[in-house]
Amino acid sequence: MMSKGAIILAAICLSSLVNGQCANPKPRPEIRSLSPNERARFLRALEQLRTNGELDRLSKLHVDNADAIHGHPVFLAFHRLFVNDFAAAINKVDPGLPVPYWDWSLDATNPISSDLFTNDYFGGNGAGPQNCVQSGPFANWQMNIDSPHCLARKFNQGNSIAPFWPPEALLSMQKTCNQYGALSSGIENGCHGAVHLGISGDMSTMFAPNDPFFFLHHGMVDKLWYDWQLMDSNTRFQMYDNVNYNDPSVSANDPIPGYPNMRVGDVLDPRNSLCYVYVDSGSGAATKRLMQEVDRQSAQRNAMSAAGPGGPSSAPPPATADPRSQLVAPQTMASTMPSPQQQQQIADARNINPASAAIAAAASASGNGNPTAESTAQLNDMTSQISRLSGNSDARAGASAALHNQQVNFLQNTILNGLTGNRGVDMASAILGRHHRFFRRY
């Protein structure tokens, strides 16, 4: 017999399809792009899911299938369907309401400064002996799964949260993984765990769906898979394998745990089968531009090094030289430099410190180090995009600046350490090592 949730989900999916194709995919926006009215409706709908038993149903389904859906290739497929089940429940109480995701990579450097942890969104840390949430719309929520208790949060750094994976680390992972299993295991054991552990409390248990953060977090997880699929849409919307897992051979015809009438193949392309698409928050496009600039600089440097004496560049600095001299003294690459006025314009646009201004100056150069109007404009455009990732409002200027500085620091570290975009695993590992993170499965 089909569960209540499966019946609702199947009905909604079928009503949205015409000849097997989705007639009008529903957009899923980043939560901070919702209007105040939409956000208020979403918070009211969440309260209704708690009182009508739907949140209990979802949490129990997750607990009952915990072993089957974690540490196995079906991890991404199950959670895609699970989040869609949640979205169907939301739209049952408020038809037409956009169901958002949370792009936590925008808050990677200092998660606690995110709007999401304010009373206007999801509230903050727990308090008291049981770590009960006492602020925001979920204050004093009483949960039933897996036993009666208050909704709990216990941030992993006391009153703060350890950094999450930033956009460039996520993009590096996506560019490095060429098979489904590699991406699924990378997400599950990496960026996915960081958010669960950071918020903790109910979020660090198998009844994590008690906390609405779970569904917005897994919306982002699903979007990472969706964006990876779009990178090669001809093959990846059909791709499912067991790479990096110990499971025996898998098939798109395998049933999804908890949803006996649904197969993995039914959820591989959400644009048709589940009838939704994601609206990008802006982090993806800006980060791609940043990584492309890193790759361009690396290729240029390698070409100049290969040319050797008499080539387009002068001899490289001696081995004992400060490695920064390769970057902050571009006059070793050419006889001309960006003019002082151009360097000041770049520094003003970035509003960053002198060391990073030198990074920006080097990044703006093309050919043998001579800046062009095109390369300078590209850098300024890239910078402008990055600075807008956290929004333009005064209230979020600090978050925007923090993200911007983090991006610049990553660019600097990448170049000085000699990493390139083709070594995405090394990039991600370096970031993880710097924050001393430890992950476990959830």
Short mmCIF file of C-alpha atoms in Angstrom, two decimals:
data_model
loop_
_atom_site.label_atom_id
_atom_site.label_comp_id
_atom_site.label_asym_id
_atom_site.label_seq_id
_atom_site.Cartn_x
_atom_site.Cartn_y
_atom_site.Cartn_z
CA MET A 1 0.00 0.00 0.00
CA MET A 2 1.26 3.46 -0.85
CA SER A 3 1.89 5.83 2.05
CA LYS A 4 -0.15 9.02 2.43
CA GLY A 5 2.84 11.09 1.36
CA ALA A 6 3.55 8.91 -1.67
CA ILE A 7 -0.07 9.25 -2.84
CA ILE A 8 0.07 13.06 -2.53
CA LEU A 9 3.44 13.19 -4.29
CA ALA A 10 2.34 10.94 -7.14
CA ALA A 11 -0.85 12.93 -7.68
CA ILE A 12 0.98 16.24 -7.87
CA CYS A 13 3.61 14.84 -10.24
CA LEU A 14 0.99 13.36 -12.58
CA SER A 15 -1.08 16.54 -12.63
CA SER A 16 1.96 18.51 -13.79
CA LEU A 17 2.89 16.25 -16.69
CA VAL A 18 1.65 16.35 -20.25
CA ASN A 19 2.64 13.35 -22.38
CA GLY A 20 5.37 12.56 -19.88
CA GLN A 21 6.83 16.06 -20.07
CA CYS A 22 6.56 18.78 -17.47
CA ALA A 23 4.35 21.53 -18.82
CA ASN A 24 5.30 24.23 -16.33
CA PRO A 25 8.27 23.49 -14.03
CA LYS A 26 8.06 25.22 -10.68
CA PRO A 27 11.01 27.48 -9.88
CA ARG A 28 12.78 26.97 -6.56
CA PRO A 29 14.41 30.23 -5.48
CA GLU A 30 17.02 31.00 -2.83
CA ILE A 31 15.11 31.84 0.35
CA ARG A 32 16.50 35.36 0.61
CA SER A 33 14.96 36.21 -2.76
CA LEU A 34 11.43 35.55 -1.48
CA SER A 35 9.30 38.62 -0.93
CA PRO A 36 8.42 39.43 2.72
CA ASN A 37 4.90 38.17 2.04
CA GLU A 38 6.16 34.91 0.52
CA ARG A 39 8.52 34.39 3.43
CA ALA A 40 5.71 34.94 5.93
CA ARG A 41 3.52 32.45 4.04
CA PHE A 42 6.34 29.91 4.01
CA LEU A 43 6.86 30.22 7.77
CA ARG A 44 3.11 29.80 8.35
CA ALA A 45 3.09 26.72 6.12
CA LEU A 46 5.94 25.21 8.13
CA GLU A 47 3.93 25.70 11.32
CA GLN A 48 1.00 23.95 9.67
CA LEU A 49 3.20 20.98 8.74
CA ARG A 50 4.16 20.67 12.39
CA THR A 51 0.59 20.78 13.63
CA ASN A 52 -0.99 18.60 10.94
CA GLY A 53 1.50 15.77 11.42
CA GLU A 54 3.29 16.06 8.10
CA LEU A 55 6.60 17.02 9.70
CA ASP A 56 6.35 13.99 11.99
CA ARG A 57 5.64 11.79 8.96
CA LEU A 58 8.68 13.08 7.10
CA SER A 59 10.99 12.76 10.11
CA LYS A 60 9.83 9.20 10.77
CA LEU A 61 10.29 8.24 7.13
CA HIS A 62 13.87 9.54 7.31
CA VAL A 63 14.56 7.67 10.56
CA ASP A 64 13.01 4.41 9.34
CA ASN A 65 15.18 4.39 6.20
CA ALA A 66 18.32 5.92 7.70
CA ASP A 67 20.69 3.03 7.02
CA ALA A 68 19.50 2.51 3.45
CA ILE A 69 19.74 6.14 2.36
CA HIS A 70 23.13 7.12 3.81
CA GLY A 71 26.46 5.79 2.67
CA HIS A 72 24.93 4.37 -0.51
CA PRO A 73 24.55 5.67 -4.07
CA VAL A 74 20.86 6.35 -3.51
CA PHE A 75 21.74 9.19 -1.10
CA LEU A 76 21.15 12.01 -3.61
CA ALA A 77 18.21 10.31 -5.30
CA PHE A 78 16.36 9.66 -2.04
CA HIS A 79 16.85 13.17 -0.74
CA ARG A 80 15.75 14.69 -4.06
CA LEU A 81 12.46 12.82 -3.77
CA PHE A 82 12.25 13.52 -0.04
CA VAL A 83 12.60 17.28 -0.51
CA ASN A 84 9.99 17.08 -3.26
CA ASP A 85 7.70 15.25 -0.84
CA PHE A 86 8.19 18.16 1.56
CA ALA A 87 7.47 20.66 -1.24
CA ALA A 88 4.26 18.82 -2.07
CA ALA A 89 3.19 19.01 1.58
CA ILE A 90 3.91 22.76 1.63
CA ASN A 91 1.91 23.33 -1.55
CA LYS A 92 -0.99 21.32 -0.18
CA VAL A 93 -1.45 23.85 2.64
CA ASP A 94 -0.49 26.85 0.48
CA PRO A 95 -0.88 26.12 -3.26
CA GLY A 96 1.47 28.02 -5.52
CA LEU A 97 3.90 29.06 -2.78
CA PRO A 98 7.52 28.87 -4.02
CA VAL A 99 9.50 26.33 -1.99
CA PRO A 100 12.99 27.75 -1.45
CA TYR A 101 16.46 26.39 -0.81
CA TRP A 102 19.27 27.91 1.26
CA ASP A 103 22.52 28.65 -0.55
CA TRP A 104 24.69 28.33 2.54
CA SER A 105 27.83 28.80 0.44
CA LEU A 106 26.98 32.52 0.48
CA ASP A 107 27.42 32.37 4.26
CA ALA A 108 30.44 30.06 4.22
CA THR A 109 32.97 32.33 5.88
CA ASN A 110 30.85 33.25 8.89
CA PRO A 111 27.60 31.27 8.90
CA ILE A 112 26.25 32.82 12.10
CA SER A 113 26.05 36.22 10.37
CA SER A 114 23.52 34.83 7.88
CA ASP A 115 20.02 36.28 7.75
CA LEU A 116 18.78 32.72 8.19
CA PHE A 117 19.73 32.76 11.88
CA THR A 118 17.72 35.90 12.64
CA ASN A 119 14.19 36.01 14.03
CA ASP A 120 12.88 37.08 10.61
CA TYR A 121 13.91 33.71 9.20
CA PHE A 122 14.65 30.54 11.20
CA GLY A 123 15.90 31.84 14.55
CA GLY A 124 19.16 31.12 16.32
CA ASN A 125 20.94 28.75 18.64
CA GLY A 126 19.33 26.60 21.32
CA ALA A 127 19.56 27.43 25.01
CA GLY A 128 19.14 25.77 28.38
CA PRO A 129 19.96 22.20 29.41
CA GLN A 130 18.06 20.74 26.44
CA ASN A 131 19.35 23.30 23.89
CA CYS A 132 15.80 24.27 23.00
CA VAL A 133 15.31 26.82 20.23
CA GLN A 134 13.94 29.91 21.97
CA SER A 135 14.00 32.55 19.24
CA GLY A 136 12.42 33.02 15.85
CA PRO A 137 9.31 31.37 14.40
CA PHE A 138 10.18 27.89 15.74
CA ALA A 139 10.71 28.95 19.35
CA ASN A 140 9.42 26.36 21.83
CA TRP A 141 8.46 23.92 19.10
CA GLN A 142 7.67 20.51 20.59
CA MET A 143 8.62 17.54 18.43
CA ASN A 144 7.43 13.91 18.53
CA ILE A 145 10.11 12.10 16.52
CA ASP A 146 12.02 10.22 17.63
CA SER A 147 10.58 10.88 21.09
CA PRO A 148 8.88 13.92 22.65
CA HIS A 149 11.37 16.78 22.98
CA CYS A 150 11.87 20.43 22.13
CA LEU A 151 13.39 21.38 18.78
CA ALA A 152 17.07 21.62 19.64
CA ARG A 153 20.11 23.35 18.16
CA LYS A 154 23.64 23.32 19.52
CA PHE A 155 26.04 25.25 17.31
CA ASN A 156 29.37 23.47 17.01
CA GLN A 157 31.43 26.46 18.12
CA GLY A 158 29.36 27.53 21.11
CA ASN A 159 27.58 30.66 19.97
CA SER A 160 29.11 30.44 16.51
CA ILE A 161 29.30 27.95 13.62
CA ALA A 162 32.39 26.63 11.88
CA PRO A 163 32.76 27.71 8.23
CA PHE A 164 30.89 25.87 5.50
CA TRP A 165 32.24 25.03 2.05
CA PRO A 166 32.57 28.23 -0.03
CA PRO A 167 31.34 28.47 -3.63
CA GLU A 168 34.74 27.86 -5.23
CA ALA A 169 35.25 24.60 -3.29
CA LEU A 170 31.84 23.39 -4.44
CA LEU A 171 32.63 24.27 -8.04
CA SER A 172 36.00 22.53 -7.81
CA MET A 173 34.26 19.37 -6.61
CA GLN A 174 31.71 19.56 -9.40
CA LYS A 175 34.41 20.07 -12.03
CA THR A 176 36.50 17.20 -10.66
CA CYS A 177 33.72 14.61 -10.48
CA ASN A 178 32.86 12.99 -13.79
CA GLN A 179 30.62 10.22 -12.43
CA TYR A 180 27.51 10.27 -10.28
CA GLY A 181 28.91 8.18 -7.42
CA ALA A 182 31.96 10.39 -7.08
CA LEU A 183 29.77 13.47 -6.75
CA SER A 184 27.30 11.80 -4.38
CA SER A 185 29.97 10.53 -2.00
CA GLY A 186 31.83 13.84 -2.18
CA ILE A 187 28.74 15.81 -1.23
CA GLU A 188 27.54 13.40 1.43
CA ASN A 189 30.83 13.11 3.27
CA GLY A 190 31.88 16.72 2.75
CA CYS A 191 29.82 19.87 2.38
CA HIS A 192 26.58 18.15 3.38
CA GLY A 193 27.96 17.04 6.74
CA ALA A 194 29.46 20.44 7.52
CA VAL A 195 26.04 22.10 7.70
CA HIS A 196 24.48 19.32 9.79
CA LEU A 197 27.35 19.42 12.25
CA GLY A 198 27.47 23.20 12.31
CA ILE A 199 23.85 23.64 13.42
CA SER A 200 23.72 20.37 15.35
CA GLY A 201 21.01 19.59 17.92
CA ASP A 202 18.25 17.84 16.00
CA MET A 203 20.21 18.50 12.81
CA SER A 204 22.95 16.09 13.94
CA THR A 205 20.52 13.17 14.29
CA MET A 206 18.56 10.99 11.93
CA PHE A 207 15.43 12.93 12.91
CA ALA A 208 17.04 16.07 11.49
CA PRO A 209 13.90 16.79 9.38
CA ASN A 210 12.35 18.06 12.63
CA ASP A 211 14.27 21.27 11.95
CA PRO A 212 13.08 23.13 8.83
CA PHE A 213 16.73 23.96 8.19
CA PHE A 214 17.01 20.35 6.98
CA PHE A 215 14.82 20.88 3.93
CA LEU A 216 16.42 24.13 2.84
CA HIS A 217 19.86 22.58 3.34
CA HIS A 218 18.95 19.52 1.28
CA GLY A 219 17.42 21.78 -1.34
CA MET A 220 20.93 23.19 -1.75
CA VAL A 221 22.38 19.68 -1.80
CA ASP A 222 19.93 18.76 -4.54
CA LYS A 223 20.82 21.92 -6.43
CA LEU A 224 24.51 20.95 -6.37
CA TRP A 225 23.56 17.71 -8.09
CA TYR A 226 21.22 19.54 -10.49
CA ASP A 227 23.90 22.09 -11.43
CA TRP A 228 26.39 19.26 -11.99
CA GLN A 229 23.87 17.55 -14.27
CA LEU A 230 23.45 20.75 -16.27
CA MET A 231 27.22 20.82 -16.91
CA ASP A 232 26.70 17.84 -19.24
CA SER A 233 22.96 17.61 -19.74
CA ASN A 234 23.22 15.08 -22.56
CA THR A 235 24.49 12.34 -20.24
CA ARG A 236 24.21 13.32 -16.58
CA PHE A 237 20.43 13.44 -16.36
CA GLN A 238 20.56 9.69 -17.03
CA MET A 239 23.69 8.91 -14.99
CA TYR A 240 23.56 6.68 -11.91
CA ASP A 241 26.41 4.46 -10.69
CA ASN A 242 28.19 3.15 -7.58
CA VAL A 243 31.57 4.84 -8.03
CA ASN A 244 33.27 5.44 -4.64
CA TYR A 245 30.75 3.22 -2.85
CA ASN A 246 31.06 -0.39 -1.72
CA ASP A 247 27.62 -1.30 -3.02
CA PRO A 248 27.19 -3.99 -5.67
CA SER A 249 26.08 -2.87 -9.09
CA VAL A 250 23.21 -0.41 -9.10
CA SER A 251 20.55 0.43 -11.64
CA ALA A 252 18.25 3.35 -12.37
CA ASN A 253 15.48 0.77 -11.98
CA ASP A 254 16.28 0.32 -8.28
CA PRO A 255 13.44 1.29 -5.91
CA ILE A 256 13.94 4.32 -3.70
CA PRO A 257 13.79 3.40 0.01
CA GLY A 258 10.63 4.69 1.66
CA TYR A 259 8.92 5.16 -1.71
CA PRO A 260 8.32 1.63 -3.03
CA ASN A 261 6.53 2.81 -6.15
CA MET A 262 9.30 5.19 -7.18
CA ARG A 263 12.50 4.21 -9.00
CA VAL A 264 15.80 6.03 -9.12
CA GLY A 265 15.22 6.69 -12.80
CA ASP A 266 12.02 8.55 -11.91
CA VAL A 267 13.97 11.34 -10.22
CA LEU A 268 17.12 11.68 -12.32
CA ASP A 269 15.72 14.59 -14.31
CA PRO A 270 13.63 16.79 -12.01
CA ARG A 271 12.76 19.14 -14.86
CA ASN A 272 10.37 16.52 -16.20
CA SER A 273 9.59 13.84 -13.63
CA LEU A 274 9.25 16.09 -10.57
CA CYS A 275 8.50 19.28 -12.49
CA TYR A 276 10.81 21.84 -10.89
CA VAL A 277 13.97 23.81 -11.64
CA TYR A 278 16.33 25.83 -9.46
CA VAL A 279 16.84 29.57 -9.67
CA ASP A 280 20.53 30.32 -9.12
CA SER A 281 21.44 32.61 -6.25
CA GLY A 282 24.33 34.16 -8.19
CA SER A 283 27.15 32.33 -6.43
CA GLY A 284 27.57 29.80 -9.23
CA ALA A 285 28.06 32.26 -12.08
CA ALA A 286 30.41 34.52 -10.14
CA THR A 287 32.52 31.63 -8.90
CA LYS A 288 32.90 30.21 -12.40
CA ARG A 289 34.28 33.53 -13.54
CA LEU A 290 36.67 33.59 -10.60
CA MET A 291 37.93 30.07 -11.29
CA GLN A 292 38.30 30.81 -14.98
CA GLU A 293 40.55 33.73 -14.08
CA VAL A 294 42.62 31.48 -11.79
CA ASP A 295 42.99 28.96 -14.63
CA ARG A 296 43.90 31.71 -17.10
CA GLN A 297 46.64 33.05 -14.86
CA SER A 298 48.00 29.56 -14.24
CA ALA A 299 48.08 28.72 -17.94
CA GLN A 300 49.79 32.02 -18.70
CA ARG A 301 52.38 31.45 -16.01
CA ASN A 302 53.06 27.89 -17.19
CA ALA A 303 53.42 29.03 -20.80
CA MET A 304 55.86 31.74 -19.82
CA SER A 305 57.87 29.30 -17.73
CA ALA A 306 58.00 26.78 -20.59
CA ALA A 307 59.27 29.47 -22.97
CA GLY A 308 62.47 29.73 -20.95
CA PRO A 309 65.23 32.32 -21.55
CA GLY A 310 64.56 34.50 -24.53
CA GLY A 311 60.83 33.79 -24.37
CA PRO A 312 58.14 36.33 -23.77
CA SER A 313 59.07 36.66 -20.11
CA SER A 314 62.25 37.34 -18.24
CA ALA A 315 63.89 34.66 -16.12
CA PRO A 316 61.81 33.44 -13.17
CA PRO A 317 62.86 34.63 -9.74
CA PRO A 318 65.41 32.50 -7.89
CA ALA A 319 64.12 29.66 -5.74
CA THR A 320 64.91 31.58 -2.60
CA ALA A 321 62.72 34.50 -3.58
CA ASP A 322 59.48 35.23 -1.76
CA PRO A 323 56.79 33.39 -3.78
CA ARG A 324 54.71 36.56 -3.72
CA SER A 325 57.27 38.14 -6.02
CA GLN A 326 55.86 36.04 -8.84
CA LEU A 327 52.53 37.76 -8.39
CA VAL A 328 52.92 41.12 -6.74
CA ALA A 329 55.88 42.16 -8.87
CA PRO A 330 54.48 41.66 -12.38
CA GLN A 331 57.17 43.90 -13.80
CA THR A 332 59.27 40.71 -13.95
CA MET A 333 56.81 39.50 -16.60
CA ALA A 334 56.87 42.52 -18.85
CA SER A 335 58.40 45.93 -19.22
CA THR A 336 55.12 47.71 -18.55
CA MET A 337 52.62 47.61 -15.70
CA PRO A 338 49.09 48.83 -15.14
CA SER A 339 49.27 52.54 -14.63
CA PRO A 340 48.98 53.84 -11.05
CA GLN A 341 45.57 55.20 -11.96
CA GLN A 342 44.42 51.80 -13.25
CA GLN A 343 45.75 50.04 -10.15
CA GLN A 344 43.92 52.52 -7.94
CA GLN A 345 40.70 51.99 -9.89
CA ILE A 346 40.98 48.26 -9.36
CA ALA A 347 41.74 48.70 -5.66
CA ASP A 348 38.86 51.13 -5.26
CA ALA A 349 36.47 48.76 -7.02
CA ARG A 350 37.46 45.92 -4.74
CA ASN A 351 37.87 48.00 -1.59
CA ILE A 352 40.54 45.58 -0.44
CA ASN A 353 43.96 45.80 1.16
CA PRO A 354 47.17 46.56 -0.81
CA ALA A 355 48.27 42.92 -0.98
CA SER A 356 44.97 41.93 -2.52
CA ALA A 357 45.08 44.97 -4.76
CA ALA A 358 48.29 43.56 -6.22
CA ILE A 359 46.45 40.30 -6.80
CA ALA A 360 43.74 42.23 -8.60
CA ALA A 361 46.31 44.09 -10.69
CA ALA A 362 47.94 40.83 -11.74
CA ALA A 363 44.57 39.29 -12.48
CA SER A 364 43.66 42.17 -14.75
CA ALA A 365 46.71 41.71 -16.93
CA SER A 366 46.61 39.82 -20.20
CA GLY A 367 49.24 38.63 -22.65
CA ASN A 368 52.68 39.51 -21.26
CA GLY A 369 51.27 41.40 -18.34
CA ASN A 370 49.93 44.39 -20.23
CA PRO A 371 46.42 45.23 -19.07
CA THR A 372 43.72 45.80 -21.63
CA ALA A 373 40.41 47.54 -21.31
CA GLU A 374 38.70 44.17 -21.81
CA SER A 375 40.61 42.36 -19.06
CA THR A 376 40.19 45.23 -16.62
CA ALA A 377 36.48 45.42 -17.35
CA GLN A 378 36.18 41.66 -16.92
CA LEU A 379 37.83 41.80 -13.52
CA ASN A 380 35.68 44.69 -12.40
CA ASP A 381 32.55 42.93 -13.62
CA MET A 382 33.57 39.76 -11.80
CA THR A 383 34.23 41.76 -8.64
CA SER A 384 30.87 43.47 -8.92
CA GLN A 385 29.11 40.13 -9.22
CA ILE A 386 30.91 38.73 -6.21
CA SER A 387 30.12 41.78 -4.11
CA ARG A 388 26.41 41.34 -4.83
CA LEU A 389 26.22 37.70 -3.77
CA SER A 390 24.98 38.50 -0.29
CA GLY A 391 22.72 41.32 -1.43
CA ASN A 392 22.98 45.07 -1.73
CA SER A 393 21.11 46.20 1.38
CA ASP A 394 22.92 48.02 4.16
CA ALA A 395 21.86 45.33 6.60
CA ARG A 396 23.84 42.75 4.61
CA ALA A 397 26.83 44.85 3.63
CA GLY A 398 28.95 43.12 6.26
CA ALA A 399 28.09 39.66 4.95
CA SER A 400 28.84 40.78 1.42
CA ALA A 401 32.21 42.19 2.45
CA ALA A 402 33.10 39.02 4.34
CA LEU A 403 32.30 36.86 1.34
CA HIS A 404 34.20 39.17 -0.96
CA ASN A 405 37.32 39.05 1.21
CA GLN A 406 37.06 35.28 1.47
CA GLN A 407 36.95 35.00 -2.32
CA VAL A 408 39.99 37.26 -2.69
CA ASN A 409 41.91 35.30 -0.05
CA PHE A 410 41.11 32.07 -1.83
CA LEU A 411 42.38 33.49 -5.12
CA GLN A 412 45.58 34.61 -3.43
CA ASN A 413 46.15 31.28 -1.68
CA THR A 414 45.45 29.36 -4.85
CA ILE A 415 47.99 31.28 -6.89
CA LEU A 416 50.68 31.38 -4.22
CA ASN A 417 50.36 27.65 -3.59
CA GLY A 418 50.65 26.87 -7.28
CA LEU A 419 47.24 25.20 -7.51
CA THR A 420 45.21 25.25 -10.69
CA GLY A 421 41.58 24.65 -11.53
CA ASN A 422 42.53 21.14 -12.65
CA ARG A 423 43.43 20.23 -9.10
CA GLY A 424 40.05 20.83 -7.55
CA VAL A 425 40.47 18.06 -4.99
CA ASP A 426 43.63 19.73 -3.71
CA MET A 427 41.83 23.06 -3.47
CA ALA A 428 38.98 21.60 -1.48
CA SER A 429 41.39 19.65 0.73
CA ALA A 430 43.38 22.77 1.47
CA ILE A 431 40.24 24.61 2.49
CA LEU A 432 39.09 21.75 4.68
CA GLY A 433 42.48 21.46 6.32
CA ARG A 434 42.56 25.16 7.07
CA HIS A 435 39.29 24.94 8.97
CA HIS A 436 40.15 21.60 10.67
CA ARG A 437 36.78 20.13 9.84
CA PHE A 438 35.71 16.60 10.58
CA PHE A 439 32.68 15.04 8.97
CA ARG A 440 30.47 12.08 9.63
CA ARG A 441 27.46 10.78 7.75
CA TYR A 442 23.94 12.14 8.23
#
